[in-house]
mmCIF file of C-alpha atoms in Angstrom:
data_model
loop_
_atom_site.group_PDB
_atom_site.id
_atom_site.type_symbol
_atom_site.label_atom_id
_atom_site.label_comp_id
_atom_site.label_asym_id
_atom_site.label_seq_id
_atom_site.Cartn_x
_atom_site.Cartn_y
_atom_site.Cartn_z
ATOM 1 C CA MET A 17 27.256 43.577 -20.621
ATOM 2 C CA ASN A 18 28.986 40.189 -20.721
ATOM 3 C CA LEU A 19 30.685 38.150 -18.104
ATOM 4 C CA LYS A 20 34.177 39.435 -19.038
ATOM 5 C CA GLN A 21 33.026 43.057 -18.861
ATOM 6 C CA LEU A 22 31.342 42.404 -15.446
ATOM 7 C CA SER A 23 34.485 40.754 -14.251
ATOM 8 C CA HIS A 24 36.560 43.795 -15.152
ATOM 9 C CA LEU A 25 33.995 46.210 -13.570
ATOM 10 C CA LEU A 26 33.970 44.438 -10.236
ATOM 11 C CA GLY A 27 37.657 43.360 -10.128
ATOM 12 C CA LEU A 28 36.571 39.754 -9.649
ATOM 13 C CA SER A 29 37.376 36.612 -11.609
ATOM 14 C CA GLN A 30 34.763 35.309 -13.990
ATOM 15 C CA THR A 31 34.742 32.061 -12.008
ATOM 16 C CA THR A 32 33.834 33.955 -8.805
ATOM 17 C CA ILE A 33 31.109 35.907 -10.548
ATOM 18 C CA SER A 34 29.638 32.676 -11.979
ATOM 19 C CA ARG A 35 29.797 30.981 -8.606
ATOM 20 C CA ALA A 36 28.224 33.862 -6.879
ATOM 21 C CA LEU A 37 25.340 34.073 -9.366
ATOM 22 C CA ASN A 38 24.714 30.300 -9.148
ATOM 23 C CA GLY A 39 24.581 30.142 -5.297
ATOM 24 C CA TYR A 40 27.770 28.300 -4.526
ATOM 25 C CA PRO A 41 28.344 28.252 -0.819
ATOM 26 C CA GLU A 42 32.093 28.933 -0.962
ATOM 27 C CA VAL A 43 31.382 32.559 -2.093
ATOM 28 C CA ASN A 44 30.762 34.706 0.932
ATOM 29 C CA GLU A 45 27.499 36.559 1.289
ATOM 30 C CA GLU A 46 29.041 40.065 0.940
ATOM 31 C CA THR A 47 30.548 39.201 -2.374
ATOM 32 C CA ARG A 48 27.382 37.473 -3.618
ATOM 33 C CA GLN A 49 25.281 40.481 -2.880
ATOM 34 C CA ARG A 50 27.792 42.793 -4.560
ATOM 35 C CA VAL A 51 27.740 40.625 -7.706
ATOM 36 C CA LEU A 52 23.939 40.394 -7.674
ATOM 37 C CA GLN A 53 23.516 44.081 -7.291
ATOM 38 C CA ALA A 54 25.998 44.799 -10.195
ATOM 39 C CA ALA A 55 24.204 42.289 -12.440
ATOM 40 C CA LYS A 56 20.943 43.964 -11.690
ATOM 41 C CA GLU A 57 22.185 47.472 -12.368
ATOM 42 C CA THR A 58 24.013 46.563 -15.545
ATOM 43 C CA GLY A 59 21.299 44.209 -16.944
ATOM 44 C CA TYR A 60 23.778 41.303 -17.092
ATOM 45 C CA ARG A 61 22.163 37.887 -17.519
ATOM 46 C CA PRO A 62 24.151 34.656 -17.669
ATOM 47 C CA ASN A 63 24.268 32.729 -20.846
ATOM 48 C CA ARG A 64 22.000 29.710 -20.213
ATOM 49 C CA ALA A 65 24.106 27.305 -22.266
ATOM 50 C CA ALA A 66 27.317 28.342 -20.603
ATOM 51 C CA GLN A 67 25.730 28.304 -17.172
ATOM 52 C CA ARG A 68 24.601 24.731 -17.798
ATOM 53 C CA LEU A 69 28.148 23.641 -18.856
ATOM 54 C CA ALA A 70 29.650 25.297 -15.782
ATOM 55 C CA THR A 71 27.218 24.040 -13.188
ATOM 56 C CA GLY A 72 25.576 21.099 -14.553
ATOM 57 C CA ARG A 73 22.225 22.706 -13.957
ATOM 58 C CA SER A 74 19.667 24.086 -16.402
ATOM 59 C CA GLY A 75 18.201 26.668 -14.028
ATOM 60 C CA SER A 76 14.626 25.399 -14.605
ATOM 61 C CA ILE A 77 11.744 23.838 -12.755
ATOM 62 C CA GLY A 78 9.517 21.417 -14.475
ATOM 63 C CA LEU A 79 5.772 20.839 -14.162
ATOM 64 C CA VAL A 80 3.326 18.682 -16.115
ATOM 65 C CA MET A 81 0.036 20.474 -16.838
ATOM 66 C CA PRO A 82 -2.809 17.987 -17.311
ATOM 67 C CA ILE A 83 -5.073 18.907 -20.156
ATOM 68 C CA ALA A 84 -7.802 17.113 -21.942
ATOM 69 C CA ALA A 85 -10.719 17.944 -24.305
ATOM 70 C CA GLY A 86 -13.565 19.609 -22.331
ATOM 71 C CA GLN A 87 -11.352 20.258 -19.280
ATOM 72 C CA TYR A 88 -11.815 23.635 -17.594
ATOM 73 C CA SER A 89 -8.955 25.976 -16.714
ATOM 74 C CA ASP A 90 -8.436 25.988 -13.103
ATOM 75 C CA VAL A 91 -8.091 29.284 -11.134
ATOM 76 C CA HIS A 92 -6.644 27.366 -8.114
ATOM 77 C CA PHE A 93 -3.806 25.946 -10.321
ATOM 78 C CA GLY A 94 -3.138 29.514 -11.639
ATOM 79 C CA GLU A 95 -2.940 31.009 -8.112
ATOM 80 C CA PHE A 96 -0.456 28.368 -7.091
ATOM 81 C CA GLN A 97 1.598 28.996 -10.121
ATOM 82 C CA VAL A 98 1.886 32.724 -9.333
ATOM 83 C CA GLY A 99 3.470 31.891 -6.015
ATOM 84 C CA LEU A 100 5.777 29.436 -7.626
ATOM 85 C CA ALA A 101 6.768 32.006 -10.268
ATOM 86 C CA GLU A 102 7.445 34.756 -7.710
ATOM 87 C CA GLU A 103 10.004 32.587 -5.919
ATOM 88 C CA ALA A 104 11.515 31.255 -9.173
ATOM 89 C CA LEU A 105 12.051 34.774 -10.325
ATOM 90 C CA ARG A 106 13.999 35.642 -7.198
ATOM 91 C CA HIS A 107 16.437 32.812 -7.996
ATOM 92 C CA ASP A 108 16.491 33.362 -11.749
ATOM 93 C CA PHE A 109 14.885 29.977 -12.427
ATOM 94 C CA HIS A 110 12.699 29.339 -15.434
ATOM 95 C CA PHE A 111 9.672 27.017 -16.006
ATOM 96 C CA VAL A 112 9.486 24.067 -18.310
ATOM 97 C CA ILE A 113 5.832 23.280 -18.743
ATOM 98 C CA THR A 114 4.875 20.018 -20.330
ATOM 99 C CA PRO A 115 1.180 19.633 -21.329
ATOM 100 C CA ALA A 116 -0.129 16.058 -21.145
ATOM 101 C CA ASN A 117 -3.227 14.064 -21.079
ATOM 102 C CA PRO A 118 -3.969 13.052 -17.430
ATOM 103 C CA ARG A 119 -3.526 9.399 -18.454
ATOM 104 C CA ASP A 120 -0.018 10.139 -19.701
ATOM 105 C CA GLU A 121 1.397 12.159 -16.887
ATOM 106 C CA GLU A 122 3.903 9.502 -15.716
ATOM 107 C CA GLN A 123 5.489 9.229 -19.247
ATOM 108 C CA ALA A 124 5.437 13.008 -19.664
ATOM 109 C CA ILE A 125 7.480 13.340 -16.399
ATOM 110 C CA ARG A 126 9.910 10.685 -17.597
ATOM 111 C CA TRP A 127 10.439 12.571 -20.904
ATOM 112 C CA MET A 128 10.899 15.841 -19.158
ATOM 113 C CA VAL A 129 13.546 14.449 -16.821
ATOM 114 C CA ALA A 130 15.310 12.463 -19.533
ATOM 115 C CA SER A 131 15.590 15.664 -21.651
ATOM 116 C CA GLY A 132 17.974 17.218 -19.033
ATOM 117 C CA ASN A 133 16.036 20.480 -19.344
ATOM 118 C CA VAL A 134 14.860 20.613 -15.709
ATOM 119 C CA ASP A 135 16.773 20.505 -12.407
ATOM 120 C CA GLY A 136 13.680 19.442 -10.430
ATOM 121 C CA TYR A 137 9.895 19.395 -10.698
ATOM 122 C CA TYR A 138 6.789 19.073 -8.527
ATOM 123 C CA LEU A 139 3.673 16.970 -8.618
ATOM 124 C CA ALA A 140 0.153 18.176 -8.006
ATOM 125 C CA TYR A 141 -3.388 16.908 -7.974
ATOM 126 C CA LEU A 142 -2.490 13.849 -6.022
ATOM 127 C CA ARG A 143 -4.832 10.822 -6.101
ATOM 128 C CA GLU A 144 -5.260 7.851 -3.839
ATOM 129 C CA ASN A 145 -2.316 5.411 -4.216
ATOM 130 C CA ASP A 146 -0.909 7.825 -6.893
ATOM 131 C CA PRO A 147 1.610 5.878 -8.970
ATOM 132 C CA ARG A 148 3.626 8.997 -9.721
ATOM 133 C CA ILE A 149 5.226 8.984 -6.362
ATOM 134 C CA ALA A 150 6.920 5.647 -6.782
ATOM 135 C CA MET A 151 8.044 6.763 -10.309
ATOM 136 C CA ALA A 152 9.423 10.040 -8.873
ATOM 137 C CA LEU A 153 11.365 8.293 -6.106
ATOM 138 C CA SER A 154 12.927 6.081 -8.696
ATOM 139 C CA LEU A 155 14.287 9.046 -10.806
ATOM 140 C CA ASP A 156 17.559 10.867 -9.825
ATOM 141 C CA VAL A 157 16.064 14.324 -9.894
ATOM 142 C CA PRO A 158 14.770 16.486 -6.927
ATOM 143 C CA PHE A 159 10.990 16.660 -6.733
ATOM 144 C CA ILE A 160 8.353 17.758 -4.264
ATOM 145 C CA VAL A 161 4.647 16.905 -3.963
ATOM 146 C CA HIS A 162 1.986 19.547 -3.421
ATOM 147 C CA GLY A 163 -0.418 17.507 -1.368
ATOM 148 C CA ARG A 164 -0.273 13.860 -0.305
ATOM 149 C CA SER A 165 -1.523 10.501 -1.446
ATOM 150 C CA ILE A 166 -3.780 8.413 0.724
ATOM 151 C CA GLY A 167 -2.539 4.715 0.780
ATOM 152 C CA ILE A 168 1.126 5.568 0.350
ATOM 153 C CA ASP A 169 3.620 5.873 3.244
ATOM 154 C CA ALA A 170 4.473 9.587 3.561
ATOM 155 C CA ASP A 171 8.218 8.958 2.989
ATOM 156 C CA TYR A 172 8.465 11.477 0.202
ATOM 157 C CA PRO A 173 8.911 15.298 0.171
ATOM 158 C CA TYR A 174 5.661 17.022 0.320
ATOM 159 C CA LEU A 175 3.790 20.233 1.371
ATOM 160 C CA ASP A 176 0.156 19.775 2.207
ATOM 161 C CA VAL A 177 -2.755 21.504 4.199
ATOM 162 C CA ASP A 178 -4.445 19.505 6.942
ATOM 163 C CA ASN A 179 -7.557 19.154 4.870
ATOM 164 C CA LEU A 180 -9.151 16.542 7.204
ATOM 165 C CA GLY A 181 -8.540 18.705 10.304
ATOM 166 C CA ALA A 182 -9.828 21.825 8.517
ATOM 167 C CA PHE A 183 -13.170 20.253 7.570
ATOM 168 C CA ARG A 184 -13.520 18.422 10.839
ATOM 169 C CA ASP A 185 -13.262 21.677 12.649
ATOM 170 C CA ALA A 186 -15.650 23.395 10.223
ATOM 171 C CA ALA A 187 -18.160 20.627 10.701
ATOM 172 C CA ARG A 188 -17.858 20.754 14.422
ATOM 173 C CA LEU A 189 -18.688 24.515 14.351
ATOM 174 C CA LEU A 190 -21.888 23.670 12.479
ATOM 175 C CA LEU A 191 -22.695 20.869 14.897
ATOM 176 C CA ASP A 192 -22.157 23.206 17.835
ATOM 177 C CA LEU A 193 -24.743 25.561 16.200
ATOM 178 C CA GLY A 194 -27.309 22.830 16.198
ATOM 179 C CA HIS A 195 -27.085 21.604 12.647
ATOM 180 C CA THR A 196 -27.321 17.908 11.985
ATOM 181 C CA ARG A 197 -28.258 17.832 8.322
ATOM 182 C CA LEU A 198 -25.055 18.688 6.626
ATOM 183 C CA ALA A 199 -24.100 18.717 2.893
ATOM 184 C CA LEU A 200 -20.689 18.660 1.240
ATOM 185 C CA LEU A 201 -19.921 20.307 -2.153
ATOM 186 C CA ASN A 202 -16.504 18.742 -2.809
ATOM 187 C CA GLY A 203 -13.800 18.497 -5.430
ATOM 188 C CA PRO A 204 -13.334 15.494 -7.752
ATOM 189 C CA GLU A 205 -13.763 12.322 -5.784
ATOM 190 C CA ASP A 206 -10.514 10.716 -6.805
ATOM 191 C CA LEU A 207 -8.322 13.635 -5.684
ATOM 192 C CA ASP A 208 -6.602 13.318 -2.236
ATOM 193 C CA PHE A 209 -7.632 16.657 -0.851
ATOM 194 C CA ALA A 210 -11.278 15.905 -1.552
ATOM 195 C CA ILE A 211 -11.042 12.478 0.126
ATOM 196 C CA ARG A 212 -9.566 14.020 3.222
ATOM 197 C CA ARG A 213 -12.059 16.905 3.388
ATOM 198 C CA ARG A 214 -14.888 14.397 3.191
ATOM 199 C CA GLN A 215 -13.178 12.289 5.971
ATOM 200 C CA GLY A 216 -13.001 15.417 8.119
ATOM 201 C CA VAL A 217 -16.683 16.023 7.858
ATOM 202 C CA GLU A 218 -17.542 12.333 8.512
ATOM 203 C CA THR A 219 -15.140 12.313 11.598
ATOM 204 C CA ALA A 220 -16.915 15.304 13.173
ATOM 205 C CA LEU A 221 -20.397 13.699 12.527
ATOM 206 C CA ALA A 222 -19.290 10.393 13.905
ATOM 207 C CA GLU A 223 -18.223 12.127 17.156
ATOM 208 C CA ARG A 224 -21.917 12.999 17.687
ATOM 209 C CA GLY A 225 -23.257 9.623 16.569
ATOM 210 C CA LEU A 226 -24.344 11.069 13.131
ATOM 211 C CA THR A 227 -23.470 10.147 9.535
ATOM 212 C CA LEU A 228 -23.078 12.074 6.365
ATOM 213 C CA ASP A 229 -26.002 11.239 4.110
ATOM 214 C CA SER A 230 -24.630 10.126 0.674
ATOM 215 C CA LYS A 231 -27.533 12.109 -0.951
ATOM 216 C CA ASN A 232 -25.987 15.242 0.466
ATOM 217 C CA ILE A 233 -22.551 14.763 -1.155
ATOM 218 C CA ARG A 234 -21.550 16.106 -4.464
ATOM 219 C CA HIS A 235 -18.144 15.720 -6.118
ATOM 220 C CA MET A 236 -17.355 17.950 -8.951
ATOM 221 C CA LEU A 237 -14.956 20.318 -10.800
ATOM 222 C CA MET A 238 -14.702 23.367 -8.655
ATOM 223 C CA THR A 239 -16.483 25.974 -10.801
ATOM 224 C CA ASP A 240 -19.218 28.449 -10.127
ATOM 225 C CA GLU A 241 -21.626 26.699 -12.428
ATOM 226 C CA GLN A 242 -21.058 23.274 -10.761
ATOM 227 C CA GLY A 243 -21.577 24.781 -7.333
ATOM 228 C CA HIS A 244 -24.863 26.425 -8.429
ATOM 229 C CA ARG A 245 -26.181 23.243 -9.967
ATOM 230 C CA ALA A 246 -25.368 21.103 -7.027
ATOM 231 C CA MET A 247 -26.898 23.592 -4.531
ATOM 232 C CA VAL A 248 -30.143 23.733 -6.535
ATOM 233 C CA GLU A 249 -30.388 19.902 -6.426
ATOM 234 C CA LEU A 250 -29.878 19.845 -2.670
ATOM 235 C CA LEU A 251 -32.465 22.491 -1.974
ATOM 236 C CA GLU A 252 -35.100 20.844 -4.245
ATOM 237 C CA GLY A 253 -34.607 17.402 -2.606
ATOM 238 C CA ASP A 254 -36.519 15.927 0.284
ATOM 239 C CA ASN A 255 -35.445 17.142 3.747
ATOM 240 C CA PRO A 256 -32.791 19.553 2.412
ATOM 241 C CA PRO A 257 -29.650 20.271 4.531
ATOM 242 C CA THR A 258 -29.528 23.275 6.908
ATOM 243 C CA ALA A 259 -25.775 23.715 6.398
ATOM 244 C CA VAL A 260 -23.313 23.156 3.632
ATOM 245 C CA LEU A 261 -19.491 22.958 3.346
ATOM 246 C CA CYS A 262 -17.860 23.920 0.104
ATOM 247 C CA ALA A 263 -14.386 22.823 -0.910
ATOM 248 C CA SER A 264 -13.800 26.290 -2.553
ATOM 249 C CA THR A 265 -15.002 29.801 -2.559
ATOM 250 C CA VAL A 266 -15.568 29.299 -6.324
ATOM 251 C CA LEU A 267 -18.052 26.549 -5.530
ATOM 252 C CA ALA A 268 -19.485 28.718 -2.809
ATOM 253 C CA LEU A 269 -20.148 31.559 -5.321
ATOM 254 C CA GLY A 270 -22.584 29.297 -7.240
ATOM 255 C CA ALA A 271 -23.987 27.816 -4.085
ATOM 256 C CA VAL A 272 -24.815 31.263 -2.614
ATOM 257 C CA ARG A 273 -26.496 32.232 -5.849
ATOM 258 C CA ALA A 274 -28.763 29.203 -5.657
ATOM 259 C CA ILE A 275 -29.556 29.916 -2.016
ATOM 260 C CA MET A 276 -30.571 33.532 -2.696
ATOM 261 C CA ARG A 277 -32.704 32.527 -5.716
ATOM 262 C CA ALA A 278 -34.546 30.087 -3.482
ATOM 263 C CA GLY A 279 -35.447 33.051 -1.162
ATOM 264 C CA LEU A 280 -33.354 31.813 1.720
ATOM 265 C CA THR A 281 -31.163 34.062 3.812
ATOM 266 C CA LEU A 282 -27.595 32.878 4.432
ATOM 267 C CA GLY A 283 -26.669 32.563 8.022
ATOM 268 C CA ARG A 284 -30.328 32.404 9.094
ATOM 269 C CA ASP A 285 -32.163 29.781 6.902
ATOM 270 C CA ILE A 286 -29.000 27.945 5.926
ATOM 271 C CA SER A 287 -25.404 28.091 6.940
ATOM 272 C CA LEU A 288 -22.395 27.835 4.725
ATOM 273 C CA ILE A 289 -18.667 27.310 5.204
ATOM 274 C CA ALA A 290 -16.224 27.415 2.289
ATOM 275 C CA HIS A 291 -12.463 26.770 1.898
ATOM 276 C CA ASP A 292 -10.609 29.982 1.117
ATOM 277 C CA ASP A 293 -7.460 29.584 -1.002
ATOM 278 C CA GLU A 294 -7.119 33.462 -0.745
ATOM 279 C CA LEU A 295 -7.953 33.955 -4.371
ATOM 280 C CA PRO A 296 -7.376 37.774 -4.934
ATOM 281 C CA MET A 297 -10.503 38.136 -7.156
ATOM 282 C CA LEU A 298 -12.910 36.222 -4.813
ATOM 283 C CA LYS A 299 -12.602 37.361 -1.196
ATOM 284 C CA PRO A 300 -15.059 35.777 1.219
ATOM 285 C CA GLU A 301 -15.423 38.917 3.207
ATOM 286 C CA ASN A 302 -16.764 40.666 0.092
ATOM 287 C CA PHE A 303 -19.775 38.434 -0.354
ATOM 288 C CA THR A 304 -23.082 40.059 0.278
ATOM 289 C CA ILE A 305 -23.133 38.001 3.513
ATOM 290 C CA PRO A 306 -19.440 37.431 4.431
ATOM 291 C CA LEU A 307 -18.537 33.695 4.354
ATOM 292 C CA THR A 308 -17.219 31.711 7.251
ATOM 293 C CA THR A 309 -14.055 29.904 5.859
ATOM 294 C CA THR A 310 -11.278 27.557 6.401
ATOM 295 C CA ARG A 311 -8.334 29.498 5.053
ATOM 296 C CA SER A 312 -4.915 28.564 3.581
ATOM 297 C CA SER A 313 -3.104 30.551 0.853
ATOM 298 C CA LEU A 314 -2.287 28.731 -2.417
ATOM 299 C CA ARG A 315 0.047 31.507 -3.410
ATOM 300 C CA ALA A 316 2.015 30.991 -0.167
ATOM 301 C CA ALA A 317 2.051 27.290 -0.846
ATOM 302 C CA GLY A 318 3.469 27.946 -4.337
ATOM 303 C CA ILE A 319 6.208 30.164 -2.875
ATOM 304 C CA ARG A 320 7.110 27.544 -0.301
ATOM 305 C CA VAL A 321 7.246 24.657 -2.891
ATOM 306 C CA ALA A 322 9.602 26.693 -5.057
ATOM 307 C CA GLN A 323 11.732 27.602 -2.015
ATOM 308 C CA ARG A 324 12.130 23.991 -1.034
ATOM 309 C CA LEU A 325 12.630 22.641 -4.536
ATOM 310 C CA ILE A 326 15.351 25.266 -5.378
ATOM 311 C CA ALA A 327 17.046 24.697 -2.008
ATOM 312 C CA GLU A 328 17.223 20.920 -2.838
ATOM 313 C CA ILE A 329 18.551 21.669 -6.369
ATOM 314 C CA LYS A 330 21.244 24.026 -5.105
ATOM 315 C CA LYS A 331 21.919 21.701 -2.017
ATOM 316 C CA SER A 332 21.500 24.617 0.253
ATOM 317 C CA GLU A 333 22.254 24.416 3.965
ATOM 318 C CA PRO A 334 20.366 23.737 6.132
ATOM 319 C CA SER A 335 18.298 21.194 4.084
ATOM 320 C CA PRO A 336 14.530 22.013 3.960
ATOM 321 C CA PRO A 337 12.209 19.685 5.961
ATOM 322 C CA ARG A 338 11.014 16.608 4.036
ATOM 323 C CA ARG A 339 7.383 16.881 5.103
ATOM 324 C CA GLU A 340 5.321 19.950 5.934
ATOM 325 C CA LEU A 341 1.625 19.980 7.012
ATOM 326 C CA TRP A 342 0.084 23.402 7.251
ATOM 327 C CA GLN A 343 -2.953 24.078 9.504
ATOM 328 C CA ALA A 344 -5.883 26.001 8.027
ATOM 329 C CA ASP A 345 -7.419 28.964 9.839
ATOM 330 C CA LEU A 346 -11.085 28.820 10.723
ATOM 331 C CA VAL A 347 -12.457 32.342 10.229
ATOM 332 C CA VAL A 348 -16.084 32.834 11.449
ATOM 333 C CA ARG A 349 -18.233 35.368 9.662
ATOM 334 C CA ALA A 350 -21.954 35.966 9.113
ATOM 335 C CA SER A 351 -22.749 32.998 6.785
ATOM 336 C CA THR A 352 -23.036 30.671 9.740
ATOM 337 C CA GLY A 353 -25.736 30.852 12.462
ATOM 338 C CA PRO A 354 -27.892 28.547 14.628
ATOM 339 C CA ALA A 355 -29.801 25.840 12.903
ATOM 340 C CA PRO A 356 -33.342 26.967 11.971
ATOM 341 C CA ARG A 357 -36.090 25.633 14.143
ATOM 342 C CA LYS A 358 -38.478 23.225 12.545
#
C-alpha cells in the first residue's frame, strides 16, 4: 500500500493524508482517526525520506548512551527506555542512539543534532553543574532533561522525582521508630539524584539534632554485588547502623542478602528502606520480608518524557509544562520496625 493507493481508498488528497499522519492541527480529529485506522488496517507506513521532505522532521528522538570499558549495563536505564519506547511507538517515532564515552557526551550530542537525524533528544544522568544543559539551551532543537542539576537555575525543561523529599520522609520514619544510627547505600556521588537523596537523609537527621556519620555512607554503581559488599562492610564495622536506606531495590537485594547471612532479621534487628523504581523483575513486596519503599515508576517517567518531547517537536497545543517534579510514595512494609534495644 502506497500513499497514492491510500488516497484513492479514502477519497482524500495525499496532502491531507500526509498531514493527518504527521499530526498537523488543521486536520480535524475525525479525519485523523479515519486515516490512522486505515493506515493500520492496510499496513501503510510513510516513506521516511518523503516524510522528512514534506514536514522538515525526521520522526526520531535522539539519546546518547554513555558507555566505557568496565561499565555495567544499567537495569534502571533499560526500564526508562521501555517507557520512552512505548510512547514513541504510539506516535511512530524512532530512536537514534549514539554511544559515547561519558567524557565525550557533549560532543556526541552536537554531532547528533548537526546530522539532522533527530527532531529532539533527552538528557539523563545529570550531575552537579552539568555543562550539557547550557549546551542544550544553545542548540535550536527541542530537548528535555530527565532529572535536574544542582547548581544550575532550573530554567530548562525537566521531569524529576523529589529525591530529597522522598529520602527525608523515609529517614523521618526511621527516626520516629527510634533509630539514630542510619546508613545510606547511594548511587554514584557525582549524580544529582544521589546528592539530593543524601541531602534528604541529612535534613531529617538535622531536624533531630543528629548527623549522618560519613563512615555509614557508601556511593556506588547500583548493582546487587555492590549493595552486598557495602552492607557487609557496615555490619562488620564498629557500632553498626540499626537502619539503612538504599537508593535502589537492586542495591537492597544485595544488602538484604548480607543481613541474612549475618544472622539478623530484617525489621527486627535492623530496618531497611529502598527506593522502588517499579522494576518488573524485582518487586519489593516479593522479598522474603517485604520492603518498605519510596516509590516512583521509571517506566512512567519514560512515557512522560516522550510525551512532552514529541509534543514540543510537533508544537502541540496546549504546550506541555516546562518543569515537572513528581512526589514519591512512601509504602510501609515489614522491613521497618522499632530500633532494637541496646
